[in-house]
Every structure is written in C-alpha cells, then in structure tokens.
PDB file of C-alpha atoms in Angstrom:
ATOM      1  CA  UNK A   1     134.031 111.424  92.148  1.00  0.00           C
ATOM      2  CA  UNK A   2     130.602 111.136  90.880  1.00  0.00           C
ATOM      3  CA  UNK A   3     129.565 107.478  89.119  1.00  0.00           C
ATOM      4  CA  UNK A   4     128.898 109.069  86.041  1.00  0.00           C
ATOM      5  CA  UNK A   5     132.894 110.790  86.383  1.00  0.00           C
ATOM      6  CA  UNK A   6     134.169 108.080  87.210  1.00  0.00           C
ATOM      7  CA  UNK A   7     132.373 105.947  84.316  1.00  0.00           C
ATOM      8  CA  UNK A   8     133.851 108.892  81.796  1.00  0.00           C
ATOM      9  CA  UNK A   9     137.694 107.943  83.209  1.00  0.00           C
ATOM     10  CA  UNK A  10     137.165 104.675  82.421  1.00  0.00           C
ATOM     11  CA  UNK A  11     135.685 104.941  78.883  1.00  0.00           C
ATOM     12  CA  UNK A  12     138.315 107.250  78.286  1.00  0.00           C
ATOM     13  CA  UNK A  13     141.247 104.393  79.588  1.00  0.00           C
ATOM     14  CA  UNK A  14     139.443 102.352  77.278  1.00  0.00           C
ATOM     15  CA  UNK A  15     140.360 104.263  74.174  1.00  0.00           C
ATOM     16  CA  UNK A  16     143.410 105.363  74.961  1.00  0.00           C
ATOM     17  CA  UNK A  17     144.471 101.352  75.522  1.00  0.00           C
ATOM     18  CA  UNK A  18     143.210 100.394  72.908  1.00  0.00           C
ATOM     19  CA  UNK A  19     144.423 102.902  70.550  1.00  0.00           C
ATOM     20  CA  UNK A  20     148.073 102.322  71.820  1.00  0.00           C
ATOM     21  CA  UNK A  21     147.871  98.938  71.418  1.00  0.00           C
ATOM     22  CA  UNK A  22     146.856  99.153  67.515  1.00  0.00           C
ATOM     23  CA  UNK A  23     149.197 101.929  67.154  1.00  0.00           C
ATOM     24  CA  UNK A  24     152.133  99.795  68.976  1.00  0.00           C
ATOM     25  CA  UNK A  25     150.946  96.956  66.166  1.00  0.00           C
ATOM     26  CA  UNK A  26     150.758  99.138  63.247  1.00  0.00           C
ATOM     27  CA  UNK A  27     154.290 100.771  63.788  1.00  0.00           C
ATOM     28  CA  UNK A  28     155.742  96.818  64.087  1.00  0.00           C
ATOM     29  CA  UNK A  29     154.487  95.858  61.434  1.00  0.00           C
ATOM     30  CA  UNK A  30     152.554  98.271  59.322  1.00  0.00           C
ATOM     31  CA  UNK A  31     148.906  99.624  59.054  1.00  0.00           C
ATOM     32  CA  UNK A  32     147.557  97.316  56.048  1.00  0.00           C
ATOM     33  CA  UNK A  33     149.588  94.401  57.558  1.00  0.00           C
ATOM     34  CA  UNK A  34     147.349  94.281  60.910  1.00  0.00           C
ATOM     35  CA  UNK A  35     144.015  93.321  61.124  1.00  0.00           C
ATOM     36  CA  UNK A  36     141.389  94.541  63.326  1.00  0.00           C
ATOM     37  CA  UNK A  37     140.699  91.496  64.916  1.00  0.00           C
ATOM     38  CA  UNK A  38     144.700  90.905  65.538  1.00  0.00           C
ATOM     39  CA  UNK A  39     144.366  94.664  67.266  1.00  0.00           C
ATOM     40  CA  UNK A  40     141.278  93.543  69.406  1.00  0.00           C
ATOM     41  CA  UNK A  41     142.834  90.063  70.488  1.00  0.00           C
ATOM     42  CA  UNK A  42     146.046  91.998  71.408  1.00  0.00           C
ATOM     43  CA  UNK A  43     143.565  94.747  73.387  1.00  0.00           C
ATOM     44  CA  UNK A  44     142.197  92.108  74.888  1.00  0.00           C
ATOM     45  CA  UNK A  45     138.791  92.908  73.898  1.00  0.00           C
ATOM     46  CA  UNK A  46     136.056  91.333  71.598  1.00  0.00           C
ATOM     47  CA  UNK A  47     135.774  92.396  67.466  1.00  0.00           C
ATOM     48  CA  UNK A  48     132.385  93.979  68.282  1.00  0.00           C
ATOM     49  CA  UNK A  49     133.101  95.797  71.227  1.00  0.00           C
ATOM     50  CA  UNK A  50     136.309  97.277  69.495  1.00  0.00           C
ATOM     51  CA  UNK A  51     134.024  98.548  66.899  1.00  0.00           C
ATOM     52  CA  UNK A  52     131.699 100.358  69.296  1.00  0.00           C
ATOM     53  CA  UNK A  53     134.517 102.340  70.328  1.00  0.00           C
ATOM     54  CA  UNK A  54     136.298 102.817  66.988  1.00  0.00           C
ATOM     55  CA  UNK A  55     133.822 102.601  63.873  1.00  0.00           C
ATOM     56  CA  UNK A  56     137.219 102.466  61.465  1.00  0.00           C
ATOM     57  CA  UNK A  57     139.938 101.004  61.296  1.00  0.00           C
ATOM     58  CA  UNK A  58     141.711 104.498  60.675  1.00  0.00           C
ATOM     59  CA  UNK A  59     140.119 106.147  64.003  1.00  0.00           C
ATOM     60  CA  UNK A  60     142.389 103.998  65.883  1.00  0.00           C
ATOM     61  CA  UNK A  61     144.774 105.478  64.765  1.00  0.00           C
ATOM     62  CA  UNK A  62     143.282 109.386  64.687  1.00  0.00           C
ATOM     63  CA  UNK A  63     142.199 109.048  67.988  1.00  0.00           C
ATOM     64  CA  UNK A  64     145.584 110.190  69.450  1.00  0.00           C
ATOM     65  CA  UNK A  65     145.255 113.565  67.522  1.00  0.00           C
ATOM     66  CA  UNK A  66     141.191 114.026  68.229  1.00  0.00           C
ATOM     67  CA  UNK A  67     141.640 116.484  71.138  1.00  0.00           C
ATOM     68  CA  UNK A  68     143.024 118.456  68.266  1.00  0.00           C
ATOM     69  CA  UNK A  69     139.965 118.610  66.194  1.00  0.00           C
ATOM     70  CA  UNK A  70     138.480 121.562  67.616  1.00  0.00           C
ATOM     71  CA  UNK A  71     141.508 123.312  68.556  1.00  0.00           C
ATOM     72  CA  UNK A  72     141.437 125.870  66.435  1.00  0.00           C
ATOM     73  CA  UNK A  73     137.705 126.861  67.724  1.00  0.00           C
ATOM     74  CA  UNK A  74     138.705 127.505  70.664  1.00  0.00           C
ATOM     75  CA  UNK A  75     142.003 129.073  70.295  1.00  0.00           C
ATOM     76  CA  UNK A  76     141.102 131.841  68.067  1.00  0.00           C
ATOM     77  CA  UNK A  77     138.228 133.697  70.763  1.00  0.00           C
ATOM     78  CA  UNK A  78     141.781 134.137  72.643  1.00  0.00           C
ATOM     79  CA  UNK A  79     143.636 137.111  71.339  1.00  0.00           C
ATOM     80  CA  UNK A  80     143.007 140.732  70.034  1.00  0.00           C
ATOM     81  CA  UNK A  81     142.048 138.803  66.359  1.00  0.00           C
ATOM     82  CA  UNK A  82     141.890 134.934  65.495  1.00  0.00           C
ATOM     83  CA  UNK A  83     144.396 135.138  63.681  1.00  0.00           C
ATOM     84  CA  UNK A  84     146.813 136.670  65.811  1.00  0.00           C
ATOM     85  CA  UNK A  85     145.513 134.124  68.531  1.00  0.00           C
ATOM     86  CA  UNK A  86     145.882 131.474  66.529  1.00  0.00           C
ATOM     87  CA  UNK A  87     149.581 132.742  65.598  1.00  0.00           C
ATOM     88  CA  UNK A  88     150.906 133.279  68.951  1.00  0.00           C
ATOM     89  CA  UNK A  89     149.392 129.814  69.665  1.00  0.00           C
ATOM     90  CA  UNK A  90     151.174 128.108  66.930  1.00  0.00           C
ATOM     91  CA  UNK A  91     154.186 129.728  67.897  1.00  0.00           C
ATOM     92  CA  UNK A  92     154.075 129.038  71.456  1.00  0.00           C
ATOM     93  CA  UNK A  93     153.380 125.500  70.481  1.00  0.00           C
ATOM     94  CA  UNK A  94     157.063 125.982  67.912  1.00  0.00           C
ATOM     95  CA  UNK A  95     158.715 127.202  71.377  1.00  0.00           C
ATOM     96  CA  UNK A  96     157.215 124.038  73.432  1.00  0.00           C
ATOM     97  CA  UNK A  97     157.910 121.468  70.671  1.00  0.00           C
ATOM     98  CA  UNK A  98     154.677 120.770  70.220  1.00  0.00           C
ATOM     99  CA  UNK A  99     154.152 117.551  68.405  1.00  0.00           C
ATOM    100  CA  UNK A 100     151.119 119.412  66.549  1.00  0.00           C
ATOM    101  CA  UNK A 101     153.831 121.672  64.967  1.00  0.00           C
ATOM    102  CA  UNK A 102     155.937 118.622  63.689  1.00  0.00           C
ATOM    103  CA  UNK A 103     158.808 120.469  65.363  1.00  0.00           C
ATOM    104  CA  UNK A 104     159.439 117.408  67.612  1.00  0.00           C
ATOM    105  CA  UNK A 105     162.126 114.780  67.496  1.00  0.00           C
ATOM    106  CA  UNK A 106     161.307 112.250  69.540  1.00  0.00           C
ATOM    107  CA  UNK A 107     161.639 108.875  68.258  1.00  0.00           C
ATOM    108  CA  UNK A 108     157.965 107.912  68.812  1.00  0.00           C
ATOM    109  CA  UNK A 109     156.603 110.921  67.556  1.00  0.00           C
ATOM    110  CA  UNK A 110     158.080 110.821  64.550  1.00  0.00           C
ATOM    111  CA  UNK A 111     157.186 107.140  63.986  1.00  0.00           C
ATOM    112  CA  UNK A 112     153.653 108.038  64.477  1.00  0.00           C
ATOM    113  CA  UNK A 113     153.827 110.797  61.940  1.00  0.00           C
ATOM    114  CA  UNK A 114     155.646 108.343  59.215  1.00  0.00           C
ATOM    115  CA  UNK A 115     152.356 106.324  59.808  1.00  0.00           C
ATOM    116  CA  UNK A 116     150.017 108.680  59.380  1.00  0.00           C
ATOM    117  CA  UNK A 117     151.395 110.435  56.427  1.00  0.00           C
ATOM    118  CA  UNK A 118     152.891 107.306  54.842  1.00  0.00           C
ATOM    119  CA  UNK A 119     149.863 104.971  54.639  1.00  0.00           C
ATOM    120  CA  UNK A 120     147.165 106.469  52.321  1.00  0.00           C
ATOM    121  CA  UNK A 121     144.134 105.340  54.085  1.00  0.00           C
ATOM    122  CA  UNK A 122     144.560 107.452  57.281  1.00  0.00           C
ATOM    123  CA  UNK A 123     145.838 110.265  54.452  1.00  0.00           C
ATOM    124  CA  UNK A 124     142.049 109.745  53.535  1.00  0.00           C
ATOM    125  CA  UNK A 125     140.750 109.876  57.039  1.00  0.00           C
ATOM    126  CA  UNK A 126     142.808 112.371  58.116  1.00  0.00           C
ATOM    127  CA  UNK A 127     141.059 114.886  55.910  1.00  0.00           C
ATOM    128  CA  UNK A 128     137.746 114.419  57.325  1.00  0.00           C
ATOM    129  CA  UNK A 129     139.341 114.985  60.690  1.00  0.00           C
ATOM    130  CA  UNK A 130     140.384 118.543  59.274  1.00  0.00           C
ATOM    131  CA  UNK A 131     136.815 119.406  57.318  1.00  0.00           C
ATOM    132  CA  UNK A 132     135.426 119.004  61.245  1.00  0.00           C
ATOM    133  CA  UNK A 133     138.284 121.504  62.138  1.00  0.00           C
ATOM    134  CA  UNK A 134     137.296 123.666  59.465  1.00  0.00           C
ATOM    135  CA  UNK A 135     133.698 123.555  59.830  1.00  0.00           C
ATOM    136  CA  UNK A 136     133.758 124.211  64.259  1.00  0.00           C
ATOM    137  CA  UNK A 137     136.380 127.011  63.119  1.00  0.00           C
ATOM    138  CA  UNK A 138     133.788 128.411  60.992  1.00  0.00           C
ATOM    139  CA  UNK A 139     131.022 128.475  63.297  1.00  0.00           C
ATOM    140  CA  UNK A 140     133.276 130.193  65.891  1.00  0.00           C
ATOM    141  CA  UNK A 141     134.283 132.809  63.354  1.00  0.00           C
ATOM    142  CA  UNK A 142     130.460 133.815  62.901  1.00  0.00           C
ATOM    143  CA  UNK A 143     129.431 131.112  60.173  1.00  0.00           C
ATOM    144  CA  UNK A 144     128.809 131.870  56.192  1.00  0.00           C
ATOM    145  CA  UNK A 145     130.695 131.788  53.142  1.00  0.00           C
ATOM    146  CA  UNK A 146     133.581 134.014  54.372  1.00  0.00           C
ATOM    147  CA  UNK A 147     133.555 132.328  57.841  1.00  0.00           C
ATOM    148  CA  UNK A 148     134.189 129.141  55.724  1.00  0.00           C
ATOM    149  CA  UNK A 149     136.946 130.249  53.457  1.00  0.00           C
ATOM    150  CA  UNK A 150     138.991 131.852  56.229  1.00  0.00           C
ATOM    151  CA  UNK A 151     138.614 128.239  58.424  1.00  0.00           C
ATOM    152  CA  UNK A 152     139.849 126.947  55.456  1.00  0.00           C
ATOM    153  CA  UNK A 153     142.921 128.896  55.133  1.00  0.00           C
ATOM    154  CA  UNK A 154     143.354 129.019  58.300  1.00  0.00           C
ATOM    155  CA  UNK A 155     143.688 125.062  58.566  1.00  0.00           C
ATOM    156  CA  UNK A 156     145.578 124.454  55.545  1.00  0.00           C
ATOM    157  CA  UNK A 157     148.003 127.180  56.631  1.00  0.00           C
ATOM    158  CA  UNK A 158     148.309 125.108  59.792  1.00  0.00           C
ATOM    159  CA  UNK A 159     149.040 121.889  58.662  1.00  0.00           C
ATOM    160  CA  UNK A 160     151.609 123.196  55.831  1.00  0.00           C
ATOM    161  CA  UNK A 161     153.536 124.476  58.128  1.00  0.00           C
ATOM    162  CA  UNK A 162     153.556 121.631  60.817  1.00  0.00           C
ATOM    163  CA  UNK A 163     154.347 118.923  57.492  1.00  0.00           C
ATOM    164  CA  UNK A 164     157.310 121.010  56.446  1.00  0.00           C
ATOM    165  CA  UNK A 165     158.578 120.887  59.846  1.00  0.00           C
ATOM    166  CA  UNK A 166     158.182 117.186  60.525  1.00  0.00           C
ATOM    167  CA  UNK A 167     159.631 116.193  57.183  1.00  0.00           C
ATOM    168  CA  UNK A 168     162.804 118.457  57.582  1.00  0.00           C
ATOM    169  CA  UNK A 169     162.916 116.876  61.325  1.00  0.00           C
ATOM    170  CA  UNK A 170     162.272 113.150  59.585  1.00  0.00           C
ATOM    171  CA  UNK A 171     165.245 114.013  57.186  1.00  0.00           C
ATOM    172  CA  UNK A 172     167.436 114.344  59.943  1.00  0.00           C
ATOM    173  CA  UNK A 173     168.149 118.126  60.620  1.00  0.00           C
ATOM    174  CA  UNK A 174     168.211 118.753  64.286  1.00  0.00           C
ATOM    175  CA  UNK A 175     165.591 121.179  65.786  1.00  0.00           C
ATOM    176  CA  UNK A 176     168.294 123.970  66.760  1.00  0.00           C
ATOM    177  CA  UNK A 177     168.581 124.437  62.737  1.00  0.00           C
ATOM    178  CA  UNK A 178     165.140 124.329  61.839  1.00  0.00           C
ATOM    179  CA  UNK A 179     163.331 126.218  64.407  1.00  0.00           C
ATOM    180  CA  UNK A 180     164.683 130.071  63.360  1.00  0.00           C
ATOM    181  CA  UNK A 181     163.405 128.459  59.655  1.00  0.00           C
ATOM    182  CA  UNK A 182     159.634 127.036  61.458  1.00  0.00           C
ATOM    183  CA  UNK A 183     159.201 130.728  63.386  1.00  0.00           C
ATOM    184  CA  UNK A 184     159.790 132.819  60.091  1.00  0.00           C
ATOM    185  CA  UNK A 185     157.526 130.589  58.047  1.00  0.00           C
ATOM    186  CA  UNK A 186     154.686 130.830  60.418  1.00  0.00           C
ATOM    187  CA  UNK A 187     155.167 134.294  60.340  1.00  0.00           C
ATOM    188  CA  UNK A 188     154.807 135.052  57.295  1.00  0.00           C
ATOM    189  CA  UNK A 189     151.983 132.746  56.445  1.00  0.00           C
ATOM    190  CA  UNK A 190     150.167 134.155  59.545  1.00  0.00           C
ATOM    191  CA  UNK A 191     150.455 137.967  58.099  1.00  0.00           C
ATOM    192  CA  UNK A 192     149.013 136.516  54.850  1.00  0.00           C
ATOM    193  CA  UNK A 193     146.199 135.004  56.837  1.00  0.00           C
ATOM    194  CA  UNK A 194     145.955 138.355  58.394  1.00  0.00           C
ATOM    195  CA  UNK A 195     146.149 140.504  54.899  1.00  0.00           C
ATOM    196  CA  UNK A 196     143.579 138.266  53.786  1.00  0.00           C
ATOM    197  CA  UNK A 197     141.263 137.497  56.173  1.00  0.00           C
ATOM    198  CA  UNK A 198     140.838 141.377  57.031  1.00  0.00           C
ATOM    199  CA  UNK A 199     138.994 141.557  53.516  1.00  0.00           C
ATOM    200  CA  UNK A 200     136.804 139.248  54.326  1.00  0.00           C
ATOM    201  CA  UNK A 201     133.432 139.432  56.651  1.00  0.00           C
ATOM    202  CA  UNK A 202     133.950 137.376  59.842  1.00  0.00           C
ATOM    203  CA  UNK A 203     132.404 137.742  63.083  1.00  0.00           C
ATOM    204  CA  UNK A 204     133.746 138.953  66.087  1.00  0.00           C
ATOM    205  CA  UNK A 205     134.939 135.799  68.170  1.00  0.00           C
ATOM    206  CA  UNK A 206     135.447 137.520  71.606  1.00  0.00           C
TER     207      UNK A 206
END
C-alpha cells in the first residue's frame, strides 16, 4: 500500500474513533450534557486537533451517516429510471434491514436514532446533511429547476419513510409486523415519485 493509502486508512481510523467515542458519551449521558473538550480528553486527542477533524460539535455525531450523503447520486444512474433505481434500492435496503430504512432493531441502532432525532441541534444539522443530498441528486439528474424539485421529493420521500419505520420499531412492534406495512408504503410513495417526476424535465442519468 502506497504512503499516501496508507495515510487515508489512518485519517479515516481517526474519525471513526473519535466519532464513537463522542457518540458512546452522548448516548451515556446526553448530547447537550457533554462537552467537546470532555469528548477530546476521552479520544485522547487535543481540543484543536478534534476540531480539525470535526468543525461542529453535531458532525461528530453525523459523521456515522456521511457515506450516506451522496447516496442517492449514485444510486439513481442504476436502473431503467432513478426512480425505479432508487426504489428497488430502498427496498432492497427494507429486505437487508438497512439501518438507513429505520427498519432495524438493534439496540444500538436505535439508540443512535433516539439521539439524532431527539436532540434538536443535530435535527438542525441534519438538514444541511440532506440539502447536500438534494443538491448532488440534482446535479446527477441533469441540474435546473426540475432537477431540483424532483431531488427534493425524492429525499423527503426517503427519509419519511425510513422515520415512520424507526418510530414504529422504537415503539416496540417487532420487524415481522412492520415490514409488509414499510414495503407497501415505499411503494406507493415511489409510484407517486414516478407519476410525478415523469411530468417534469430531468436528464437522462445513464
């Protein structure tokens, strides 16, 4: 492995420590309750060098889903339309239990999604993470106004549908009884997406 590889592995250990650790810290004790100083002693690392990897606070915790951002993007160049791509995706990911799809019971994963819905700052955060998805959607779909609005959709269809299934999950229904429910939903959002977006003027992403 190159220098310059093997420099990348260790950047990316770096992050991923360090963003377990605050998330480890945050879940025992809460978000607002955990300073960033408390999160780079813990780390092992120094206040300023934390800050070089993580400008906010929030990122520490956003990190974990940032492979995510650009998703989307890439997904929907993969099937005969985007959105049917990005609908067998979604449901493939339903099938897998995907945490993306909130269909996912394991005890850690849904403690990580109480924290990020539950504490209003990384709500805040959280939507510039999606405006990035939207806007690298966008450019895949062509760019423009209509490029734009179907991102958008597309996005907010995705993240409805994964929130409904992580809060029926959180409630305590087991994923036998909510999957049939999950599959149907996407569905039919996913031939609204497709009803609409056909009206609209988006490029060709193959």
């Amino acid at each position: 492995m190159s220098e310059t590889g093997l420099r990348e592995r260790k950047k990316r250990r770096m992050y991923r420590t360090v963003s377990d650790t605050a998330i480890r810290l945050f879940l025992e004790r809460g978000f607002d309750a955990v300073s960033v100083a408390e999160v780079a002693a813990a780390a092992e690392i120094s206040k300023p060098t934390l800050f070089r990897y993580f400008p906010a606070k929030e990122d520490l915790v956003l990190f974990r889903i940032a492979d995510h951002e650009d998703e989307a993007a890439r997904v929907a160049g993969q099937g005969p339309t985007p959105v049917e791509a990005l609908r067998r995706h979604f449901l493939d990911g339903l099938q897998r239990c995907d945490p993306v799809t909130g269909l996912n019971d394991d005890p850690e994963v849904l403690a990580f999604h109480a924290l990020l819905y539950g504490t209003p700052a990384l709500v805040a955060r959280l939507y510039g993470y999606l405006e990035r998805s939207e806007d690298r959607l966008a450019e895949a779909l062509g760019g423009g106004l209509d490029a734009r609005l179907a991102a958008g959709q597309v996005i907010a269809v995705r993240r409805i549908l994964a929130q409904e299934n992580w809060r029926r999950i959180a409630a305590g229904e087991r994923i036998a009884d909510v999957r049939a429910d999950a599959v149907a939903a996407a569905e039919r959002a996913f031939d609204v997406l497709a009803a609409t977006l056909s009206r609209l003027d988006i490029g060709d992403t193959r």
